[in-house]
PDB file of C-alpha atoms in Angstrom:
ATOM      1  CA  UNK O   1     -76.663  61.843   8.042  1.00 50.00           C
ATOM      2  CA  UNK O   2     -74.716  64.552  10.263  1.00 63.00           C
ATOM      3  CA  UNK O   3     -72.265  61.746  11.435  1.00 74.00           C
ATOM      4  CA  UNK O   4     -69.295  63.156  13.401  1.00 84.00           C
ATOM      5  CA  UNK O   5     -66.299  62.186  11.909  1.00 88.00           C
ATOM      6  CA  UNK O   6     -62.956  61.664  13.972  1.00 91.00           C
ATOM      7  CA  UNK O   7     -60.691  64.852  13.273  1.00 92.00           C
ATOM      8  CA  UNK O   8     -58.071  63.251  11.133  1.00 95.00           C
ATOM      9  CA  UNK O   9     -60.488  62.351   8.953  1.00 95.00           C
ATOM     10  CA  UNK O  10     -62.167  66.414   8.618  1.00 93.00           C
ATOM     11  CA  UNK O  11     -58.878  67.213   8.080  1.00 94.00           C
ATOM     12  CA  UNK O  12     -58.348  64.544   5.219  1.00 96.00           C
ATOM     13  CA  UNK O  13     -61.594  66.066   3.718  1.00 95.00           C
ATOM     14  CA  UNK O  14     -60.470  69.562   3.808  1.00 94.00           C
ATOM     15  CA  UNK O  15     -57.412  68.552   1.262  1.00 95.00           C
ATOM     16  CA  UNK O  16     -59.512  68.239  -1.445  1.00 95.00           C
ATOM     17  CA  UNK O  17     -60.504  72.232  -1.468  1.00 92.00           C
ATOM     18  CA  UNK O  18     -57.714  72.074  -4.563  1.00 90.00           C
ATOM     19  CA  UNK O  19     -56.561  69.360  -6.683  1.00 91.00           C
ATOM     20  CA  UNK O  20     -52.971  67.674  -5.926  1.00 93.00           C
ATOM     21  CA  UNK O  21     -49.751  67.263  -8.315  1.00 93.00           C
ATOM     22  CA  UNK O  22     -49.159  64.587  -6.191  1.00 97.00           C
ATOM     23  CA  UNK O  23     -48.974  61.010  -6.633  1.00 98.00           C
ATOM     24  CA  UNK O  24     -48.844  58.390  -3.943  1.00 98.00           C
ATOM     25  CA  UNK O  25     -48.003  54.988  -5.338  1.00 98.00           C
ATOM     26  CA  UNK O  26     -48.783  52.547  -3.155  1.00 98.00           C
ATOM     27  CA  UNK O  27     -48.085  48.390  -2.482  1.00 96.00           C
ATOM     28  CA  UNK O  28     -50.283  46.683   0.233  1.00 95.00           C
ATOM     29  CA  UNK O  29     -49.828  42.982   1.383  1.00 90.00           C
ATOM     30  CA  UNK O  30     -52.736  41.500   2.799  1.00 90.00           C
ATOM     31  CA  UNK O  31     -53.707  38.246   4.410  1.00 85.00           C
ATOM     32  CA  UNK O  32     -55.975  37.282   1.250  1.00 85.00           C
ATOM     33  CA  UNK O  33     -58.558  38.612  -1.179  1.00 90.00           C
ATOM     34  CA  UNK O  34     -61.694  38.801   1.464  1.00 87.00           C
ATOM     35  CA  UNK O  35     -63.075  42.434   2.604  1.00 87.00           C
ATOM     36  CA  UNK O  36     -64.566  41.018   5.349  1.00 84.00           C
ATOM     37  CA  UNK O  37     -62.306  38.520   6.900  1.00 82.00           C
ATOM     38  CA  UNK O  38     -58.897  39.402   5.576  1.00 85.00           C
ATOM     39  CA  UNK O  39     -56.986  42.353   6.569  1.00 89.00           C
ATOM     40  CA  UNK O  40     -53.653  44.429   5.323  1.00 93.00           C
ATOM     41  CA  UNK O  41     -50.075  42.993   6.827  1.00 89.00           C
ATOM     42  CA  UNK O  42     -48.555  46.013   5.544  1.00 91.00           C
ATOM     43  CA  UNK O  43     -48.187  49.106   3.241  1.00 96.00           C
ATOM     44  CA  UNK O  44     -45.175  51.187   1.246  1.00 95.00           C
ATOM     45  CA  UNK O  45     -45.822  54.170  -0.559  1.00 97.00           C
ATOM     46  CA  UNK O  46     -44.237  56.876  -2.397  1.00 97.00           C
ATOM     47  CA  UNK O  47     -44.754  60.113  -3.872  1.00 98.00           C
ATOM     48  CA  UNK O  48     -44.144  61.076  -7.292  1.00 97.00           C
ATOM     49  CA  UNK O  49     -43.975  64.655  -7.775  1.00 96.00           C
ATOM     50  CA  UNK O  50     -42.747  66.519 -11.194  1.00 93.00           C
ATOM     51  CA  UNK O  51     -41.366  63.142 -12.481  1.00 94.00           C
ATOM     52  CA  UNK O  52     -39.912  62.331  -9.431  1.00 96.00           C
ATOM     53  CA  UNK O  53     -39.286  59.824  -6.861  1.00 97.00           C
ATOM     54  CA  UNK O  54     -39.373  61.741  -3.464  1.00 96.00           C
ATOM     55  CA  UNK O  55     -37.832  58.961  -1.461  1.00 93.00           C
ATOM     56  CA  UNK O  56     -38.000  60.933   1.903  1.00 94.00           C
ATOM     57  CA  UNK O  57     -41.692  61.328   1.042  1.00 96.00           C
ATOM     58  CA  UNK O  58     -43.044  58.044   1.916  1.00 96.00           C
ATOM     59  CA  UNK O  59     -44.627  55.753   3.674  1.00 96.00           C
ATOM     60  CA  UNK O  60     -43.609  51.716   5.453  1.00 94.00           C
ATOM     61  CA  UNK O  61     -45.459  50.346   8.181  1.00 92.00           C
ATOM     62  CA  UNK O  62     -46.205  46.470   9.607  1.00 85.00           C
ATOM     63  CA  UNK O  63     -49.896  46.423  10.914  1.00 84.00           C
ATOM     64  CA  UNK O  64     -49.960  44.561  14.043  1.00 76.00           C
ATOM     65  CA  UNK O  65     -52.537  42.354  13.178  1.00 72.00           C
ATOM     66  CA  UNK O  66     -52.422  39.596  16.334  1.00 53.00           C
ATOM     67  CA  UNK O  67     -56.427  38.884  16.854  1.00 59.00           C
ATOM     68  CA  UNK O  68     -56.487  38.220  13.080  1.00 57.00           C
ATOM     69  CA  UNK O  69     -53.551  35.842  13.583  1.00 56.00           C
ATOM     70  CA  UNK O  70     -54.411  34.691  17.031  1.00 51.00           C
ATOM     71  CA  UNK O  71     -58.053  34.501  15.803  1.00 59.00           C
ATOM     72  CA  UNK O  72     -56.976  31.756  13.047  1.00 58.00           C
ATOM     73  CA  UNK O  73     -53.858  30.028  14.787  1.00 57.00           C
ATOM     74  CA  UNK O  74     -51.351  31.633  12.372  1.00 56.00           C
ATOM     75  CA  UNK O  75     -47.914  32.395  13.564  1.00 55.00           C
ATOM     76  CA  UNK O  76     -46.926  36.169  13.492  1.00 58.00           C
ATOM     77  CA  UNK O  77     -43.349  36.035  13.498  1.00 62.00           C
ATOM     78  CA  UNK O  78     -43.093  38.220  10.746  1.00 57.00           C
ATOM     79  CA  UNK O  79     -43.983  41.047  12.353  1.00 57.00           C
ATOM     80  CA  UNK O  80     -41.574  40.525  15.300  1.00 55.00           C
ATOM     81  CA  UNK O  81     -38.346  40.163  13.133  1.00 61.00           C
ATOM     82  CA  UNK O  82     -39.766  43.166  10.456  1.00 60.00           C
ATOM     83  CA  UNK O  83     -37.519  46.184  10.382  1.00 66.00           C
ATOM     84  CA  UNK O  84     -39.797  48.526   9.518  1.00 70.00           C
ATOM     85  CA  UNK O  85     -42.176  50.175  11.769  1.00 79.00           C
ATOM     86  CA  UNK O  86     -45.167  48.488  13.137  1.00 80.00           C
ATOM     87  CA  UNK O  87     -48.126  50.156  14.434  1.00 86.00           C
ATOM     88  CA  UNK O  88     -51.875  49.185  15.306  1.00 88.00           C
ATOM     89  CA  UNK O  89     -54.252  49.099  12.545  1.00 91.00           C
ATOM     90  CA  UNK O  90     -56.151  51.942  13.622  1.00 93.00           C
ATOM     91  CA  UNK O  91     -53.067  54.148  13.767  1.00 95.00           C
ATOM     92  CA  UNK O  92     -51.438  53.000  10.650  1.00 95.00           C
ATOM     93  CA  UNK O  93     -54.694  54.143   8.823  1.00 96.00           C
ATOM     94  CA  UNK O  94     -54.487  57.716  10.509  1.00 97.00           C
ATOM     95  CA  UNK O  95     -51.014  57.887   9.466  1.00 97.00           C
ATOM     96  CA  UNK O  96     -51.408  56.737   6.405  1.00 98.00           C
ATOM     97  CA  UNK O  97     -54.624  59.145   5.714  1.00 98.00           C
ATOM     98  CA  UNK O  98     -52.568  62.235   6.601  1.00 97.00           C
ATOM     99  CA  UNK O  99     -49.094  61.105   4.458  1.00 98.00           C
ATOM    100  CA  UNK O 100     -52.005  60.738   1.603  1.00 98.00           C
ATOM    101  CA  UNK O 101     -53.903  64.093   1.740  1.00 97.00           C
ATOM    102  CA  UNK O 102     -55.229  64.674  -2.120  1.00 98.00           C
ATOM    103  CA  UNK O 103     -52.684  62.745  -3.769  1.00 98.00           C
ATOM    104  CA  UNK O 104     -53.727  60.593  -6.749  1.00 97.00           C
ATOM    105  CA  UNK O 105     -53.167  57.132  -5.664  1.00 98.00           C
ATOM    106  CA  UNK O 106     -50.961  54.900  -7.880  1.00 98.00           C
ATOM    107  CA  UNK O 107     -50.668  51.110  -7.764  1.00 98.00           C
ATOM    108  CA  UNK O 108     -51.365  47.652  -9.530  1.00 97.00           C
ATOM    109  CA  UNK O 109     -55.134  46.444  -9.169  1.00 94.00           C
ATOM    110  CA  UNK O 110     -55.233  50.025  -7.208  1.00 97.00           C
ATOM    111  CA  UNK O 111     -58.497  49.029  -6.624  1.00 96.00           C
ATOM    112  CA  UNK O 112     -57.958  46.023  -4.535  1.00 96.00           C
ATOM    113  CA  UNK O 113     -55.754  48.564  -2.105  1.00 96.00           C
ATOM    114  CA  UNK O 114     -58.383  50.538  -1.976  1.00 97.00           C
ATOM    115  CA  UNK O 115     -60.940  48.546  -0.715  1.00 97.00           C
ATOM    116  CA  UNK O 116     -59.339  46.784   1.583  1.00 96.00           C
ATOM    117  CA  UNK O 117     -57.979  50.330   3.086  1.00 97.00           C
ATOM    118  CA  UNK O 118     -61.594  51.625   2.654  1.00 97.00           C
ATOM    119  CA  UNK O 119     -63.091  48.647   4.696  1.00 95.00           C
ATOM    120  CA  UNK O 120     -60.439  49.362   7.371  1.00 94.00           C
ATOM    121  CA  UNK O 121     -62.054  52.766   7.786  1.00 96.00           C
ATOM    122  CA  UNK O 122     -65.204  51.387   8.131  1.00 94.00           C
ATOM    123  CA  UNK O 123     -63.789  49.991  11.468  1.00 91.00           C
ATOM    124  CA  UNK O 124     -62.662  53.470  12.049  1.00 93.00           C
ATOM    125  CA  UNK O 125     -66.133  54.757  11.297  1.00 92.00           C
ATOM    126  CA  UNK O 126     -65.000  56.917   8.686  1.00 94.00           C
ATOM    127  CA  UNK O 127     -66.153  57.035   4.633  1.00 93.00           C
ATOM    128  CA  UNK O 128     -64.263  56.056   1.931  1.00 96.00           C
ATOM    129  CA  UNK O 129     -61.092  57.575  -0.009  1.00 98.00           C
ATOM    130  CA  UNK O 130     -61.735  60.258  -2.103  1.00 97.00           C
ATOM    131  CA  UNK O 131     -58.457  60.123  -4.013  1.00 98.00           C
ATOM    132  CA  UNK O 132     -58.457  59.276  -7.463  1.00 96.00           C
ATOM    133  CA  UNK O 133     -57.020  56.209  -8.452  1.00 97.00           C
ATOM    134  CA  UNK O 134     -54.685  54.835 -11.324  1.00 97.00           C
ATOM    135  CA  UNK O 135     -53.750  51.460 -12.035  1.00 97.00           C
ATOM    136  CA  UNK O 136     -50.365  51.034 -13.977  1.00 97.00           C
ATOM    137  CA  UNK O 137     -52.146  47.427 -15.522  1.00 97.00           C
ATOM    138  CA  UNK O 138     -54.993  49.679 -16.598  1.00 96.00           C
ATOM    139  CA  UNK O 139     -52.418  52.201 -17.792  1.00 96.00           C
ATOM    140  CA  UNK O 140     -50.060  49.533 -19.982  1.00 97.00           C
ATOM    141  CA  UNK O 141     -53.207  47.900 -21.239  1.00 96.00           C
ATOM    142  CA  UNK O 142     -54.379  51.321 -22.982  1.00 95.00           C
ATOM    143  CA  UNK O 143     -50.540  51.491 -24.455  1.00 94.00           C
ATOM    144  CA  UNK O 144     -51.002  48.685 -26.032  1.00 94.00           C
ATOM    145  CA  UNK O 145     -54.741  48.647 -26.736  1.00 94.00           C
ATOM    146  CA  UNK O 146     -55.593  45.106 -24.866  1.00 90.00           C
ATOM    147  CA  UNK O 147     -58.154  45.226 -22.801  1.00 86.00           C
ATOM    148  CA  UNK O 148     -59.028  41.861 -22.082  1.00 88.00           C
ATOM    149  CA  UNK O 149     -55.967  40.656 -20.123  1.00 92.00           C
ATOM    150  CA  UNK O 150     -54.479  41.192 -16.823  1.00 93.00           C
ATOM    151  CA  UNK O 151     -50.670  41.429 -16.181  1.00 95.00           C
ATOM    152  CA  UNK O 152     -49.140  40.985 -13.311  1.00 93.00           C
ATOM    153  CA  UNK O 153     -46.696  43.537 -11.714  1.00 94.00           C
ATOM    154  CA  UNK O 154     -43.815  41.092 -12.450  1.00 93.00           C
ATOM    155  CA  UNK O 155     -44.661  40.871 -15.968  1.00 95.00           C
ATOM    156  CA  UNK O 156     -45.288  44.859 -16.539  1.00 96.00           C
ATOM    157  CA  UNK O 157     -41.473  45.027 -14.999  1.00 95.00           C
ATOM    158  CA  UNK O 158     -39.935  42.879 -17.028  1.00 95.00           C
ATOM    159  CA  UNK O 159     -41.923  44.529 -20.245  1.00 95.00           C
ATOM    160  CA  UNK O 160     -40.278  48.029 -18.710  1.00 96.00           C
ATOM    161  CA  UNK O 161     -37.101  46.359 -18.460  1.00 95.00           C
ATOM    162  CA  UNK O 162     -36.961  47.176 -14.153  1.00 95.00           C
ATOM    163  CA  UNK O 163     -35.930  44.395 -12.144  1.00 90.00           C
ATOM    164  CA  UNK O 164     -38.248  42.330 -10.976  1.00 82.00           C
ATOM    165  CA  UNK O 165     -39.846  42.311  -7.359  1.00 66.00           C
ATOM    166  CA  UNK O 166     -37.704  39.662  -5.557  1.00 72.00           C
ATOM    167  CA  UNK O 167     -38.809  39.860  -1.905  1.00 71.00           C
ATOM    168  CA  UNK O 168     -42.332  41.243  -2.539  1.00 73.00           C
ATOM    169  CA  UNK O 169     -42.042  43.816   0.696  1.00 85.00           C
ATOM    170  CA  UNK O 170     -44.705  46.547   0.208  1.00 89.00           C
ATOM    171  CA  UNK O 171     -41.728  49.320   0.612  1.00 90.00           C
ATOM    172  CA  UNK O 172     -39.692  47.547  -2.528  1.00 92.00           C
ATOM    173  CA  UNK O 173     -43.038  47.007  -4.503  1.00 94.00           C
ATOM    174  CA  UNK O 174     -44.453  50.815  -4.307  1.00 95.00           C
ATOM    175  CA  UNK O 175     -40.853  51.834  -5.552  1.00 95.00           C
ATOM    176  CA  UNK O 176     -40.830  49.355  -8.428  1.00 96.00           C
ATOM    177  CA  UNK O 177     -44.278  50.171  -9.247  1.00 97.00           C
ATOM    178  CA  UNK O 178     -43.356  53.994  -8.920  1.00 97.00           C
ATOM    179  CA  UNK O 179     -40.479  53.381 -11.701  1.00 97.00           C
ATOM    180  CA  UNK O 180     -42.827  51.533 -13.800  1.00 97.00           C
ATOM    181  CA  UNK O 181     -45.399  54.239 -13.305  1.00 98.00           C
ATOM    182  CA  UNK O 182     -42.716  57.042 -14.591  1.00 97.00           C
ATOM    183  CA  UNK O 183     -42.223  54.946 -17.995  1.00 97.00           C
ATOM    184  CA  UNK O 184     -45.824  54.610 -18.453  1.00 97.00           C
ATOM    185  CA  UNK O 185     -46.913  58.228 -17.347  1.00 95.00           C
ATOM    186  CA  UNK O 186     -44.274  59.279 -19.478  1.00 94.00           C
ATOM    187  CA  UNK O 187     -44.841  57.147 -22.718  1.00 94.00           C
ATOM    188  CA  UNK O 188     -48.887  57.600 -22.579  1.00 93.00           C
ATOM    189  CA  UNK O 189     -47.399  61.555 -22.765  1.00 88.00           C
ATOM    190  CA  UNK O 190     -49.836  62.604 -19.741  1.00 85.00           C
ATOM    191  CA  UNK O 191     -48.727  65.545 -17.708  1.00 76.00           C
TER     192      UNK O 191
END
C-alpha cells in the first residue's frame, strides 16, 4: 500500500495540485492490439494551448524495442534508418511522463494509447495516468449525434477537409489529429 514510487513519477503526481489548460494530443504506433505481448514502436505529441499548435512543445521518439523484435524474429530496420530520436522504453516513458505533466490527453481511440502507455508503466512499477482523456471519434460522434459507429482518423480528416495521413508517422498523426481536434473543440463551442 505505501509503495515507493520512482521520483519522476512523485513528481508527475504533484502536477495535478491544479488543473491544466493544456492539451497533449498524442499518436502512438504499436506492434499490435495486445497489452500483454505487444508494445509501442513510437509516439508524437503536441500541445494545444489557447487554440494553438505549440509546435516547439512536443514530443517524437522511436522506442528501441529489439527483445520484442529479436524475441519474434522481426527485422528492426526501421528503427536504424528513423530520423527521429530513439530511446529505451523505460526512458521514453520518463520523458514522455514529464513533457505530459496535467495535460488533458488528446487522440483517436485515446484509450488504446493509454493502455498500452499505462501497461508500459507497469514495467516501470508505476500506476496509471491520471490525465483526462478525449477522443476526437468520441468528440465528432456527439457532433453529429451517432453513437454507434467508429470512424477512422482518415475518415474524420477528410470530413474536416485536412489532408489525409499519408505516411502514418506518430509525429505527422498527433499534428493532423491536433488540427482536427481545433475544428472539433471549436465547433462543439467548448472552451
Amino acid at each position: 500500500m505505501n509503495k515507493e514510487y520512482p521520483d519522476f513519477w512523485k513528481s508527475y503526481l504533484a502536477t495535478f495540485n491544479k488543473k491544466s489548460k493544456r492539451y497533449v494530443i498524442l499518436a502512438t504506433e504499436t506492434t499490435g492490439e495486445s497489452l500483454h505481448s505487444d508494445v509501442i514502436l513510437t509516439i508524437g505529441a503536441f500541445s494545444v494551448i489557447d487554440d494553438s499548435i505549440h509546435v516547439g512543445d512536443s514530443f517524437e521518439t522511436v522506442l528501441m524495442q529489439y527483445k520484442y523484435f529479436h524475441d519474434n524474429k522481426l527485422p528492426f530496420d526501421f528503427i536504424v534508418e528513423s530520423k527521429f530520436k530513439k530511446m529505451g522504453e523505460p526512458d521514453a516513458i520518463r520523458e514522455f511522463i514529464d513533457y505530459l505533466g496535467n495535460a488533458i490527453l488528446v487522440g483517436h481511440n485515446i484509450n488504446f494509447s493509454v493502455d498500452m502507455i499505462n501497461a508500459a508503466l507497469e514495467r516501470l512499477e508505476c500506476g496509471h495516468l491520471k490525465n483526462e482523456a478525449l477522443d476526437v471519434n468520441i468528440m465528432h460522434q456527439k457532433l453529429i449525434e451517432i453513437t454507434d459507429q467508429d470512424f477512422s482518423l482518415n475518415e474524420l480528416l477528410k470530413t474536416y477537409k485536412i489532408p489525409e495521413d499519408e505516411n502514418g508517422s506518430s509525429p505527422e498523426c498527433a499534428y493532423k489529429t491536433a488540427l482536427l481536434f481545433l475544428k472539433l473543440k471549436s465547433r462543439l463551442g467548448l472552451k
